[in-house]
mmCIF file of C-alpha atoms in Angstrom:
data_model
loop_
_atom_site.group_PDB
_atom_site.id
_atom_site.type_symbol
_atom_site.label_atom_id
_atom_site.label_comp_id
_atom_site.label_asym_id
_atom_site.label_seq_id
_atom_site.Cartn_x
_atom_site.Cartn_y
_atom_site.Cartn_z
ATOM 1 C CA UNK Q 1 0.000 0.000 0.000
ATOM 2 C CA UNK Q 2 1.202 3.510 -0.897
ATOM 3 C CA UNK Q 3 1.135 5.210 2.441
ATOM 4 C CA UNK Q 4 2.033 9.127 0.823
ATOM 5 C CA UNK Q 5 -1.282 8.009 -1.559
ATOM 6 C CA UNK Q 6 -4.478 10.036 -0.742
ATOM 7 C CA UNK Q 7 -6.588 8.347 1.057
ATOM 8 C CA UNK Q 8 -10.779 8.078 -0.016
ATOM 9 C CA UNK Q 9 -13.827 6.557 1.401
ATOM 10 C CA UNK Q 10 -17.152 6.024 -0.491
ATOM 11 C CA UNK Q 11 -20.362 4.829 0.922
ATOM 12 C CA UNK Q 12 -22.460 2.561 -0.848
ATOM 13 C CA UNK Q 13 -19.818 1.674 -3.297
ATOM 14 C CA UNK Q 14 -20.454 -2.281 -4.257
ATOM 15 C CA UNK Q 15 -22.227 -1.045 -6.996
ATOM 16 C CA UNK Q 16 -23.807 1.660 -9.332
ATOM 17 C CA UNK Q 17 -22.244 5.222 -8.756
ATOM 18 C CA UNK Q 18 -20.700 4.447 -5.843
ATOM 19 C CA UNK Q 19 -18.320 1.333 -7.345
ATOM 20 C CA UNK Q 20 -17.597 2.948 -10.314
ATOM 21 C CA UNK Q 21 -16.555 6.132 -8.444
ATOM 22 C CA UNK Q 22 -14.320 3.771 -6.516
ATOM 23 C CA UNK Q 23 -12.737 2.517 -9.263
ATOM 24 C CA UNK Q 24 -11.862 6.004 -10.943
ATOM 25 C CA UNK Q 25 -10.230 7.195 -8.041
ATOM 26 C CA UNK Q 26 -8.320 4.108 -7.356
ATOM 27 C CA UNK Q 27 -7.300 4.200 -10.886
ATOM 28 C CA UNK Q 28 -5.700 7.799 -10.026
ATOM 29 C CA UNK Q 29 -3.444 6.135 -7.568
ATOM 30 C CA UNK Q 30 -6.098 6.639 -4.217
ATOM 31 C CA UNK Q 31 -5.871 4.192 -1.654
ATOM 32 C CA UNK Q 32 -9.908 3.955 -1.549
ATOM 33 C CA UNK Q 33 -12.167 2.430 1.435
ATOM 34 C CA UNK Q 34 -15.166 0.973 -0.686
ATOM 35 C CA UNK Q 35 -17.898 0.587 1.447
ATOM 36 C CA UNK Q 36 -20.974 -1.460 1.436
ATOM 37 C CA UNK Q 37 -24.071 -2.629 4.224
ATOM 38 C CA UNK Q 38 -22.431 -5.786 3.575
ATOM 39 C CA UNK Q 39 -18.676 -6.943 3.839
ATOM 40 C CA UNK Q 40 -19.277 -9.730 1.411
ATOM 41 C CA UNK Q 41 -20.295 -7.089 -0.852
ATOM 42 C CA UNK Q 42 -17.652 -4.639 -0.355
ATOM 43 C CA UNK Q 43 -15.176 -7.790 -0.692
ATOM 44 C CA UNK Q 44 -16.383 -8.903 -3.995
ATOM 45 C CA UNK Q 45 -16.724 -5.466 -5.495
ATOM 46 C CA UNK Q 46 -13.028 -4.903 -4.723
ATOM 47 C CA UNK Q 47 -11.946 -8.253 -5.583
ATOM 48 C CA UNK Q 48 -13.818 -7.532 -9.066
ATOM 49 C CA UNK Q 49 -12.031 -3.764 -9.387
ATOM 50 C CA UNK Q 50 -7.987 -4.260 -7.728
ATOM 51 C CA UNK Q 51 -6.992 -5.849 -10.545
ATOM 52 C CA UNK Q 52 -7.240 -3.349 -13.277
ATOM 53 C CA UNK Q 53 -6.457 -0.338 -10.987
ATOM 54 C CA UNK Q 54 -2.617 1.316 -9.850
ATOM 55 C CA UNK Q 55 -4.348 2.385 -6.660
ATOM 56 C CA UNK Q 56 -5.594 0.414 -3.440
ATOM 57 C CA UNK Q 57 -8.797 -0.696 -2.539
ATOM 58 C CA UNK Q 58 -9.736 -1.894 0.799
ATOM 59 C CA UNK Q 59 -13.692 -2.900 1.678
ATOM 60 C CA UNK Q 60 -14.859 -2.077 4.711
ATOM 61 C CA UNK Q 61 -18.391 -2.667 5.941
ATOM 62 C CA UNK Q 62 -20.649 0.544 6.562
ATOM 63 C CA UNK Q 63 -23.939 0.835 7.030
ATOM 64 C CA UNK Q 64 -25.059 4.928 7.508
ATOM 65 C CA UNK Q 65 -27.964 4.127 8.945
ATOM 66 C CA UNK Q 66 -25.999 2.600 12.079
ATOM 67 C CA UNK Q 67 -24.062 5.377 13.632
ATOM 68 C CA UNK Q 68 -22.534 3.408 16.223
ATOM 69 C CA UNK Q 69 -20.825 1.179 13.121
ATOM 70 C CA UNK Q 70 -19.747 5.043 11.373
ATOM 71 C CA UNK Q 71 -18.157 6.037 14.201
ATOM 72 C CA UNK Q 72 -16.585 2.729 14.443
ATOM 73 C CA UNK Q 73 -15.119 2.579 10.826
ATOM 74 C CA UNK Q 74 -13.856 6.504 11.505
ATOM 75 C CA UNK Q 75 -11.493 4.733 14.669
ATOM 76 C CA UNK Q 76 -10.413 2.370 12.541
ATOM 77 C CA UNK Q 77 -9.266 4.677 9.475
ATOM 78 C CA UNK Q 78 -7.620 7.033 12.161
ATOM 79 C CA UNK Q 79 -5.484 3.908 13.661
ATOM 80 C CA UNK Q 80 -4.559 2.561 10.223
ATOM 81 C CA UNK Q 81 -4.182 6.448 8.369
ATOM 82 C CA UNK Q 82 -4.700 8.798 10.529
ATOM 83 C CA UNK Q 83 -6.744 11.173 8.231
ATOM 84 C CA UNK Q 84 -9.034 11.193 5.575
ATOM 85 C CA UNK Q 85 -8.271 13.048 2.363
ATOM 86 C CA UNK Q 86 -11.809 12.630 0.443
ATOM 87 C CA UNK Q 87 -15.327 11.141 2.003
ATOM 88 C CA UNK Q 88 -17.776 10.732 -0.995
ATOM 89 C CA UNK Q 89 -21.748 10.643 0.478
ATOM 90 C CA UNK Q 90 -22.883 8.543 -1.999
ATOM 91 C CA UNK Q 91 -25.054 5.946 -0.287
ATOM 92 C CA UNK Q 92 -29.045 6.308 -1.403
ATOM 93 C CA UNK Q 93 -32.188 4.517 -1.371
ATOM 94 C CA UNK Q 94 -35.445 4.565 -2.725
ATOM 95 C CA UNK Q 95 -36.183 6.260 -5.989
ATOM 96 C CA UNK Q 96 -40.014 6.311 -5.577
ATOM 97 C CA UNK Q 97 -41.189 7.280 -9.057
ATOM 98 C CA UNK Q 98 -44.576 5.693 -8.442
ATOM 99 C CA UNK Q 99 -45.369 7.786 -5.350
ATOM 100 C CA UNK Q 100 -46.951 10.844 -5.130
ATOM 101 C CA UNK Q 101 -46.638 13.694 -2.185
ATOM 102 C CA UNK Q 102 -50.361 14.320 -1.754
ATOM 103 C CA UNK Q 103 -50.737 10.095 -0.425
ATOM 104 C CA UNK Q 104 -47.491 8.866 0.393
ATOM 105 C CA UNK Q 105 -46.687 7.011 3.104
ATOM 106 C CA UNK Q 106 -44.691 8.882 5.717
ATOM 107 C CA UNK Q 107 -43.304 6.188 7.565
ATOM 108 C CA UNK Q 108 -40.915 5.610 3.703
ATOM 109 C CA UNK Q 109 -40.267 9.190 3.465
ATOM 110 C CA UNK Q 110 -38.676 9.298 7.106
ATOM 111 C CA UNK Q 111 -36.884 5.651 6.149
ATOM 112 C CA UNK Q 112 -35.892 7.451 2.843
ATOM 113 C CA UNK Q 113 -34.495 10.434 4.926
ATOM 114 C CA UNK Q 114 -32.919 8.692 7.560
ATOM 115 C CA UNK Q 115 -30.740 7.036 4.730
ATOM 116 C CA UNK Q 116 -30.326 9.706 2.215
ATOM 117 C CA UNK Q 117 -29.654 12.800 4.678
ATOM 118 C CA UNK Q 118 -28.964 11.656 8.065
ATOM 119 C CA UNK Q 119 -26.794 8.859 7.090
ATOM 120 C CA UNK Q 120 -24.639 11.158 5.238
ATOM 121 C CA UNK Q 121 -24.755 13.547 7.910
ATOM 122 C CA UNK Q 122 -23.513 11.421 10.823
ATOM 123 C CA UNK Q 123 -21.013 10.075 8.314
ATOM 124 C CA UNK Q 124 -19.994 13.758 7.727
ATOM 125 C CA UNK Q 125 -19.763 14.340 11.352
ATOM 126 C CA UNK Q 126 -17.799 11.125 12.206
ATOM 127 C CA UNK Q 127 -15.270 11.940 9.574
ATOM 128 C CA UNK Q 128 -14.620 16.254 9.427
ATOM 129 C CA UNK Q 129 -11.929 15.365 12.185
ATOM 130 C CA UNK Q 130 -10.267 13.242 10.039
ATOM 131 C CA UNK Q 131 -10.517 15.474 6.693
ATOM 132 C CA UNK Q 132 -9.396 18.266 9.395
ATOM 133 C CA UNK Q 133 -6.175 16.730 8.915
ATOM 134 C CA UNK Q 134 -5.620 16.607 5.216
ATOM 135 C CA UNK Q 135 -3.728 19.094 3.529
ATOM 136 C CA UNK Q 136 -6.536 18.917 0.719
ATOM 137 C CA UNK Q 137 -9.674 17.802 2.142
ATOM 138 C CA UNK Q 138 -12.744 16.915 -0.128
ATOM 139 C CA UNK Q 139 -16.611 16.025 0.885
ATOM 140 C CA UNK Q 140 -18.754 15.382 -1.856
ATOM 141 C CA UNK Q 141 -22.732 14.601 -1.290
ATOM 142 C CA UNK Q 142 -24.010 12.922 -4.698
ATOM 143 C CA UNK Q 143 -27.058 14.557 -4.856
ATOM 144 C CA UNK Q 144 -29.579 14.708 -7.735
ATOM 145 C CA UNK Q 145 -31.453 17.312 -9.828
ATOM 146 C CA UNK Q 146 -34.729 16.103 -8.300
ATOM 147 C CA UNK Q 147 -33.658 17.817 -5.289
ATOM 148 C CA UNK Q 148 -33.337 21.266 -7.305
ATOM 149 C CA UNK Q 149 -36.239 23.892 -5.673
ATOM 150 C CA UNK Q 150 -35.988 25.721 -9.321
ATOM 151 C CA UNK Q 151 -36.570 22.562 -11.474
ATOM 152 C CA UNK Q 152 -38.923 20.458 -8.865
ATOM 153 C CA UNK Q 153 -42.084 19.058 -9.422
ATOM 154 C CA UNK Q 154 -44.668 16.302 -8.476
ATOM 155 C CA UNK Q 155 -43.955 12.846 -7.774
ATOM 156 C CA UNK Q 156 -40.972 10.745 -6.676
ATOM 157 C CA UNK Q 157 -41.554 12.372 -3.145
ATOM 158 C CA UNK Q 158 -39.420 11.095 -0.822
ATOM 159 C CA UNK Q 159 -36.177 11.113 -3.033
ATOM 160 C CA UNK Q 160 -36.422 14.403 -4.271
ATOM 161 C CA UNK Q 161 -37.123 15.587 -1.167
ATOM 162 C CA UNK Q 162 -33.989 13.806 0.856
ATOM 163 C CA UNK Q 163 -31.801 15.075 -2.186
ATOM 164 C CA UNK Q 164 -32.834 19.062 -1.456
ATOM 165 C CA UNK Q 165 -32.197 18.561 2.001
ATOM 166 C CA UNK Q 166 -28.801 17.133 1.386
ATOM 167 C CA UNK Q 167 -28.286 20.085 -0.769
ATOM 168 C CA UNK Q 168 -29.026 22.213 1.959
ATOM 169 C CA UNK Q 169 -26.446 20.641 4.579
ATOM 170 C CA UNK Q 170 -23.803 20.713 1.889
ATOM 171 C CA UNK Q 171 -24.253 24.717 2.019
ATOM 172 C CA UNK Q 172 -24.369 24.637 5.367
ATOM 173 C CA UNK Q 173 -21.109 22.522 5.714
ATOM 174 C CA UNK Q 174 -19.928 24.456 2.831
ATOM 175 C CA UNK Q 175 -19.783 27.126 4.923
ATOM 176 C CA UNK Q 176 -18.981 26.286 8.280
ATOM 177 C CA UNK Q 177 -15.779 24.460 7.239
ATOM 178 C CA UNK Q 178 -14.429 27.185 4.567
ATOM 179 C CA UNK Q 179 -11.920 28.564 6.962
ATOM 180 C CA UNK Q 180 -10.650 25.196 7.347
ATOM 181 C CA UNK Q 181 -10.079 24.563 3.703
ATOM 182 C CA UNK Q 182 -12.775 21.855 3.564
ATOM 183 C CA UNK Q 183 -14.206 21.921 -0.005
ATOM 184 C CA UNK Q 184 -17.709 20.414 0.367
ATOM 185 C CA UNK Q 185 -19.881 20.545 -2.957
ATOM 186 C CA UNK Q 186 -23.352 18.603 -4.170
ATOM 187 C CA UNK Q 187 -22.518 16.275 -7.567
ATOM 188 C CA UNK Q 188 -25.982 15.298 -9.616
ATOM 189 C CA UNK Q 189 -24.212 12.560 -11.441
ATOM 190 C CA UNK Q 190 -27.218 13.288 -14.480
ATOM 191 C CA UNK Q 191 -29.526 10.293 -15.442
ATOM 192 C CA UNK Q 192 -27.076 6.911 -15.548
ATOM 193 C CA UNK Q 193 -27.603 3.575 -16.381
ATOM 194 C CA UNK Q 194 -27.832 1.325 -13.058
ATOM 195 C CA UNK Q 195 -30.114 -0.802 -10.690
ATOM 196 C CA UNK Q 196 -31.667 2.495 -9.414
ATOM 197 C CA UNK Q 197 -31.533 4.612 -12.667
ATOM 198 C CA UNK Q 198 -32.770 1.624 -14.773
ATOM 199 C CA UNK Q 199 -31.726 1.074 -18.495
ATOM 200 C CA UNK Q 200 -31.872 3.791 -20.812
ATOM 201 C CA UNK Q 201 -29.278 6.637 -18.930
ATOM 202 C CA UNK Q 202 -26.177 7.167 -19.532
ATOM 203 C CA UNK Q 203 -22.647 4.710 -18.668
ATOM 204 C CA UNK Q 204 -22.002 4.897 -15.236
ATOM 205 C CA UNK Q 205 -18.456 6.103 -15.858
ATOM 206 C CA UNK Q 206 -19.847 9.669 -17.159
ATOM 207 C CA UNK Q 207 -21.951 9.655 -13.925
ATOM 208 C CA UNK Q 208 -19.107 9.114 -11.595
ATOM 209 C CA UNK Q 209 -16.535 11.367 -13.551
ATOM 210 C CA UNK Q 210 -19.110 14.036 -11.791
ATOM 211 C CA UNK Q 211 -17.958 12.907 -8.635
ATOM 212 C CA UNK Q 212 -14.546 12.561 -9.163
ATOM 213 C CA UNK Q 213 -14.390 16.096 -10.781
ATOM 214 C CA UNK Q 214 -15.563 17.163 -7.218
ATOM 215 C CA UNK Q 215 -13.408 14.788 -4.944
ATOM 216 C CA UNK Q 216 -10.342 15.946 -7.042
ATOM 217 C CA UNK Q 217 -10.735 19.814 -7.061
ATOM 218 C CA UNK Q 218 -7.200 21.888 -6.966
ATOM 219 C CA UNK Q 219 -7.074 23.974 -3.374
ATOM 220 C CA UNK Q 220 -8.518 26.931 -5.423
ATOM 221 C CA UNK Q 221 -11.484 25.030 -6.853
ATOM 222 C CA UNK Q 222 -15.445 25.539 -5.662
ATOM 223 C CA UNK Q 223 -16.942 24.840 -2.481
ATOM 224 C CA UNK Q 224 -20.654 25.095 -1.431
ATOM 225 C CA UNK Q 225 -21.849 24.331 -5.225
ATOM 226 C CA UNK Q 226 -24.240 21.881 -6.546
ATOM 227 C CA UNK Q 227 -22.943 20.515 -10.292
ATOM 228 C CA UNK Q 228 -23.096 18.036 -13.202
ATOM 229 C CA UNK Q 229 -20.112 17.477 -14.912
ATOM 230 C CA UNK Q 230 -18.233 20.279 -13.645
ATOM 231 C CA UNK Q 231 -20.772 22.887 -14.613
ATOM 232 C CA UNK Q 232 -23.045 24.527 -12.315
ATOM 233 C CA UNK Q 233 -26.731 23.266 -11.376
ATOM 234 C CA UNK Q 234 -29.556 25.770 -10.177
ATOM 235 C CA UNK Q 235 -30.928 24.897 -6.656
#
């Protein structure tokens, strides 16, 4: 392992956005913690991706739903690195396209939340001490257009909704950790081909290029924004 390489974690990475965006940073050299509920999962996901890649990757288990298991994995990446260089938010659920806002069941909106925005917001909390420590330090919430105020508009309730109000604690973190040289931004990857986009989108390395772009942003680069392929989204 490459102990001077930067070190990454992704949520939700055994798959979709998330594996792919594992990949493309370990293919930039990253020593990457790919993530899943599962460690089977995470295991075969890596096992499927070291081989083609100069970088490392390492699976860990994570489930952001279970903050004592968060705060957990953040002990264990400050014994074996003792910082973080780049968390990527990227674990999601439910993309409820059949729903409607008017008759939706609450209890799956506040599942949907607890998953899609708290999840990445304990993770964020468990890990700024860590990205405290980098000389480059890079959060990145993927995010979606559905959660865009200017562009919103019936149905798919509980995902859209989760995604604005992950928007909304990026600017807050945005914010909050400028003077520390913490670049936190919001990545809509666009409409991409995988179990939760279904067929038809585009390939999942476009999508994920997104969220490299903003994991890899020079010192001077953007913080607080909310893009698609490097280019600015309304909120």
């Amino acid at each position: 392992m490459n102990t001077a390489a930067p070190v990454s974690l992704v949520t939700g990475a055994n798959r979709g956005i998330g594996r792919e965006t594992a990949r493309q940073l370990a293919a930039l050299g990253h020593t990457v913690l790919l993530c899943a509920r599962r460690r089977e999962d995470a295991e075969r996901a890596v096992a499927d991706l070291a081989p083609g890649v100069p970088g490392t990757l390492l699976p860990r288990r994570l489930d952001v739903n279970d903050a004592d298991g968060v705060r957990g994995l953040a002990r264990g990446v400050e014994e074996e690195f003792g910082h973080l260089d780049v968390l990527v938010n990227n674990a999601a659920v439910n993309y409820d396209t059949a729903r409607h806002a008017a008759s939706v069941d609450l209890d799956e909106v506040r599942r949907t939340l607890e998953t899609n925005l708290f999840g990445a917001w304990h993770t964020a909390q468990a890990f700024l001490p860590l990205l405290r420590r980098s000389a480059h330090p890079r959060l990145v919430n993927v995010s979606s257009e559905s959660g865009s105020l200017e562009h919103m508009s019936g149905g798919t309730p509980a995902y859209g909704i989760s995604k604005a109000a992950l928007n909304a604690l990026t600017r807050k973190l945005a914010d909050e950790l400028r003077a520390e040289r913490v670049l936190v931004n919001a990545v809509c990857p666009g409409w991409i081909a995988t179990d939760m986009g279904g067929p038809g989108g585009a390939p999942v390395e476009r999508g994920a290029a997104s969220v490299v772009w903003a994991a890899t942003l020079p010192d001077s680069g953007p913080t607080g924004g909310f893009f698609r392929h490097g280019e600015p989204l309304p909120w």
